[in-house]
């Protein structure tokens, strides 16, 4: 294949924009006689004027050869063998060029009964590596030696046209990895690109393949969709391509029963997470999952209570039912589930008809998260009781924070007073020690001449 080469005058990427450790890895591999390039999302984001989260490096060196070049590295992975080069807390990931040619289905390439690739360590050339990537905009290679971009798939032009185009036959690529369907939606939301029209029918045809993806892997993909600054757009893209109901069937059913309101709790939560991401803050997975599953939880809870079940029993059963279904699609870690349960149960405490000790509730370590959740429910106009309780707790919490702030100021004033007193005591001790030392020195000076006079008298005698 003859790639198109874009020189430094054709694009805006410069070596100084790449992290120092990434450059070190690339340069050291090149110096060792190999060819190493920056590839994928790092190149794409730099061309778009974005700050890459990390930099992926690809090379013709095999993992064992990379390991010899870098003592501070380790080989990881079974499906895709990679090398992690460790620089303190920063890890630079290095992959070897791979090929789509599985040959005789050797031990280096394996699929399961559904046709999904479970091992893929067939090494190849740079052009073969380009053809096995998912989207053309992610198949651009950057060579730090002459600052050129190497384009085998027309990705540079697609980037200019803001188009997401899949490399290869969509059916084959989605069968290899159905998560590519979610990646198309995520890039559409993150980059604001349009999905190639030719790709829309295959997405509709093969979206059910997502049900076969590992629930553990799907959990991570959901976090990428909803917690990386474009959650609201991801939600709308998933609804547009009819993917949301596959990943969250109970939530979809509950929202459908409500007529898909324009402003509901999940949307409020995603907007909040997006705003925090823009400020450089993170959001907790348990909070977004609590928002995702709140509607089906409440639907089940109210149904059980209407049937005569006690509140405590109904809440426990509703929690179990919600997680039982969702766990089959996206595994939710136990510690995340525990946080979600506490958050939901705390809502009933905040909405109690009679609240005897608000201060005691506000001192609870789970209060702030539960309070924030209640405010989002109020913003979503869940019901009049939620609005009233949100106003009540807003007033109580404002007074509580004012008291805490005054206590903190008083503690600071007390610390300053104690600090000044300690300084005075230290000065006094220092002065006393100095005076005592001066007294001792003067006494020694008075005694010495007396000894000398006595010595002279004895000498004369």
XYZ file of N, CA and C in Angstrom, residues 335-429:
285
model
N -18.450 -2.849 45.764
C -18.337 -1.611 46.532
C -19.172 -0.497 45.901
N -19.325 -0.535 44.551
C -20.168 0.458 43.882
C -21.635 0.219 44.236
N -22.038 -1.051 44.230
C -23.412 -1.371 44.605
C -23.715 -0.927 46.035
N -22.781 -1.134 46.957
C -23.009 -0.739 48.347
C -23.219 0.773 48.465
N -22.426 1.545 47.724
C -22.609 2.999 47.726
C -23.984 3.370 47.181
N -24.390 2.699 46.101
C -25.685 2.992 45.488
C -26.827 2.674 46.450
N -26.756 1.530 47.111
C -27.791 1.155 48.067
C -27.901 2.195 49.179
N -26.749 2.615 49.732
C -26.764 3.633 50.788
C -27.383 4.932 50.288
N -27.045 5.298 49.054
C -27.560 6.540 48.474
C -29.081 6.492 48.339
N -29.588 5.363 47.850
C -31.035 5.225 47.653
C -31.784 5.179 48.986
N -31.304 4.358 49.915
C -31.987 4.225 51.200
C -31.983 5.555 51.958
N -30.899 6.327 51.799
C -30.808 7.625 52.485
C -31.882 8.588 51.981
N -32.349 8.390 50.741
C -33.396 9.261 50.213
C -34.648 9.188 51.078
N -34.988 8.002 51.585
C -36.169 7.851 52.436
C -35.988 8.571 53.762
N -34.763 8.599 54.265
C -34.497 9.325 55.511
C -34.617 10.829 55.300
N -34.175 11.288 54.136
C -34.277 12.722 53.846
C -35.718 13.143 53.582
N -36.556 12.206 53.152
C -37.945 12.512 52.825
C -38.924 12.106 53.925
N -38.412 11.767 55.099
C -39.293 11.378 56.198
C -40.240 12.525 56.542
N -41.472 12.175 56.929
C -42.459 13.208 57.268
C -42.015 14.027 58.468
N -41.431 13.342 59.455
C -40.942 14.027 60.655
C -39.437 13.781 60.767
N -38.663 14.857 60.769
C -37.208 14.761 60.885
C -36.821 15.356 62.225
N -36.508 14.494 63.192
C -36.304 14.937 64.564
C -34.919 15.532 64.795
N -33.928 15.038 64.095
C -32.567 15.535 64.328
C -31.839 15.751 63.003
N -32.130 16.871 62.325
C -31.465 17.127 61.031
C -29.946 17.230 61.162
N -29.486 17.786 62.285
C -28.036 17.942 62.470
C -27.348 16.578 62.481
N -27.981 15.612 63.122
C -27.400 14.273 63.188
C -27.295 13.652 61.798
N -28.319 13.867 60.962
C -28.275 13.355 59.594
C -27.177 14.036 58.791
N -27.046 15.340 58.975
C -26.051 16.090 58.202
C -24.630 15.731 58.599
N -24.436 15.169 59.781
C -23.110 14.738 60.210
C -22.757 13.354 59.678
N -23.748 12.683 59.077
C -23.514 11.338 58.535
C -22.590 11.428 57.320
N -21.595 10.518 57.185
C -20.649 10.588 56.046
C -21.305 10.432 54.677
N -22.507 9.842 54.613
C -23.195 9.664 53.340
C -24.156 10.814 53.031
N -24.287 11.758 53.946
C -25.310 12.788 53.765
C -25.087 13.626 52.509
N -23.859 14.120 52.290
C -23.615 15.071 51.203
C -23.971 14.470 49.853
N -23.572 13.209 49.607
C -23.905 12.575 48.330
C -25.406 12.400 48.191
N -26.061 11.973 49.278
C -27.518 11.785 49.239
C -28.234 13.115 49.044
N -27.724 14.157 49.660
C -28.305 15.500 49.515
C -28.169 15.985 48.071
N -27.002 15.801 47.471
C -26.799 16.187 46.070
C -27.755 15.416 45.153
N -27.946 14.147 45.465
C -28.863 13.311 44.675
C -30.294 13.838 44.794
N -30.679 14.226 46.001
C -32.020 14.778 46.225
C -32.208 16.073 45.435
N -31.185 16.913 45.399
C -31.279 18.172 44.646
C -31.472 17.906 43.154
N -30.765 16.896 42.614
C -30.937 16.548 41.203
C -32.358 16.039 40.941
N -32.894 15.274 41.873
C -34.275 14.805 41.724
C -35.247 15.977 41.715
N -34.948 16.986 42.530
C -35.801 18.179 42.556
C -35.701 18.951 41.243
N -34.464 19.057 40.710
C -34.278 19.742 39.425
C -35.035 19.027 38.310
N -35.177 17.714 38.449
C -35.899 16.925 37.447
C -37.411 16.952 37.680
N -37.830 17.741 38.692
C -39.270 17.869 39.003
C -39.917 16.507 39.232
N -39.271 15.695 40.080
C -39.761 14.338 40.300
C -41.170 14.329 40.897
N -41.369 15.094 41.978
C -42.720 15.291 42.521
C -42.667 16.418 43.542
N -43.826 16.843 44.034
C -43.889 17.998 44.928
C -43.202 17.724 46.261
N -43.311 16.500 46.763
C -42.671 16.172 48.039
C -41.156 16.311 47.927
N -40.589 15.853 46.817
C -39.145 15.980 46.609
C -38.744 17.450 46.566
N -39.530 18.283 45.892
C -39.235 19.714 45.826
C -39.254 20.347 47.217
N -40.269 20.008 48.022
C -40.383 20.577 49.368
C -39.219 20.138 50.250
N -38.882 18.837 50.192
C -37.783 18.348 51.021
C -36.443 18.907 50.566
N -36.282 19.107 49.276
C -35.038 19.693 48.771
C -34.880 21.121 49.296
N -35.971 21.885 49.308
C -35.929 23.250 49.848
C -35.626 23.232 51.345
N -36.273 22.287 52.059
C -36.048 22.174 53.508
C -34.578 21.894 53.798
N -34.014 20.889 53.106
C -32.630 20.514 53.373
C -31.642 21.562 52.879
N -32.015 22.288 51.837
C -31.139 23.377 51.370
C -30.992 24.433 52.461
N -32.117 24.750 53.132
C -32.085 25.723 54.224
C -31.283 25.190 55.403
N -31.574 23.932 55.789
C -30.874 23.328 56.916
C -29.371 23.227 56.662
N -29.026 22.824 55.442
C -27.611 22.618 55.136
C -26.863 23.948 55.053
N -27.537 24.991 54.564
C -26.904 26.310 54.512
C -26.584 26.796 55.924
N -27.538 26.613 56.854
C -27.301 27.009 58.246
C -26.197 26.168 58.870
N -26.220 24.881 58.570
C -25.214 23.972 59.105
C -23.821 24.351 58.606
N -23.711 24.659 57.315
C -22.414 25.055 56.749
C -21.936 26.375 57.340
N -22.895 27.293 57.595
C -22.524 28.571 58.200
C -21.943 28.358 59.597
N -22.565 27.455 60.371
C -22.056 27.140 61.711
C -20.670 26.519 61.617
N -20.502 25.565 60.690
C -19.197 24.932 60.515
C -18.130 25.944 60.099
N -18.529 26.874 59.220
C -17.577 27.889 58.766
C -17.153 28.784 59.921
N -18.109 29.155 60.780
C -17.785 29.997 61.926
C -16.906 29.231 62.914
N -17.207 27.951 63.112
C -16.369 27.132 63.983
C -14.949 27.033 63.442
N -14.825 26.889 62.115
C -13.498 26.806 61.504
C -12.739 28.120 61.674
N -13.460 29.247 61.499
C -12.805 30.552 61.697
C -12.351 30.726 63.137
N -13.196 30.296 64.073
C -12.835 30.409 65.482
C -11.640 29.526 65.815
N -11.617 28.310 65.235
C -10.470 27.427 65.443
C -9.199 28.035 64.892
N -9.320 28.694 63.723
C -8.148 29.354 63.134
C -7.665 30.502 64.011
N -8.654 31.265 64.544
C -8.277 32.365 65.439
C -7.606 31.835 66.696
N -8.158 30.733 67.244
C -7.583 30.134 68.438
C -6.175 29.620 68.160
N -5.992 29.007 66.975
C -4.656 28.516 66.613
C -3.663 29.664 66.488
N -4.143 30.790 65.920
C -3.242 31.952 65.807
C -2.889 32.501 67.187
N -3.913 32.551 68.104
C -3.637 33.039 69.461
C -2.653 32.112 70.173
N -2.908 30.806 70.039
C -2.000 29.853 70.676
C -0.611 29.917 70.063
N -0.580 30.178 68.762
C 0.714 30.312 68.098
C 1.485 31.508 68.606
N 0.762 32.631 68.788
C 1.415 33.840 69.307
C 1.901 33.615 70.733
N 1.062 32.926 71.534
C 1.459 32.641 72.907
C 2.691 31.748 72.949
N 2.715 30.766 72.045
C 3.874 29.873 71.998
C 5.131 30.639 71.588
N 4.957 31.584 70.649
C 6.099 32.414 70.244
C 6.603 33.227 71.427
N 5.661 33.810 72.203
C 6.060 34.601 73.372
C 6.801 33.729 74.389
N 6.250 32.518 74.616
C 6.908 31.620 75.560
C 8.304 31.238 75.066
N 8.419 31.010 73.757
C 9.710 30.647 73.190
C 10.705 31.789 73.326
N 10.214 33.026 73.088
C 11.083 34.205 73.228
C 11.530 34.351 74.675
N 10.578 34.123 75.598
C 10.910 34.225 77.025
C 11.948 33.183 77.411
N 11.731 31.920 76.929
C 12.703 30.867 77.228
C 14.071 31.198 76.648
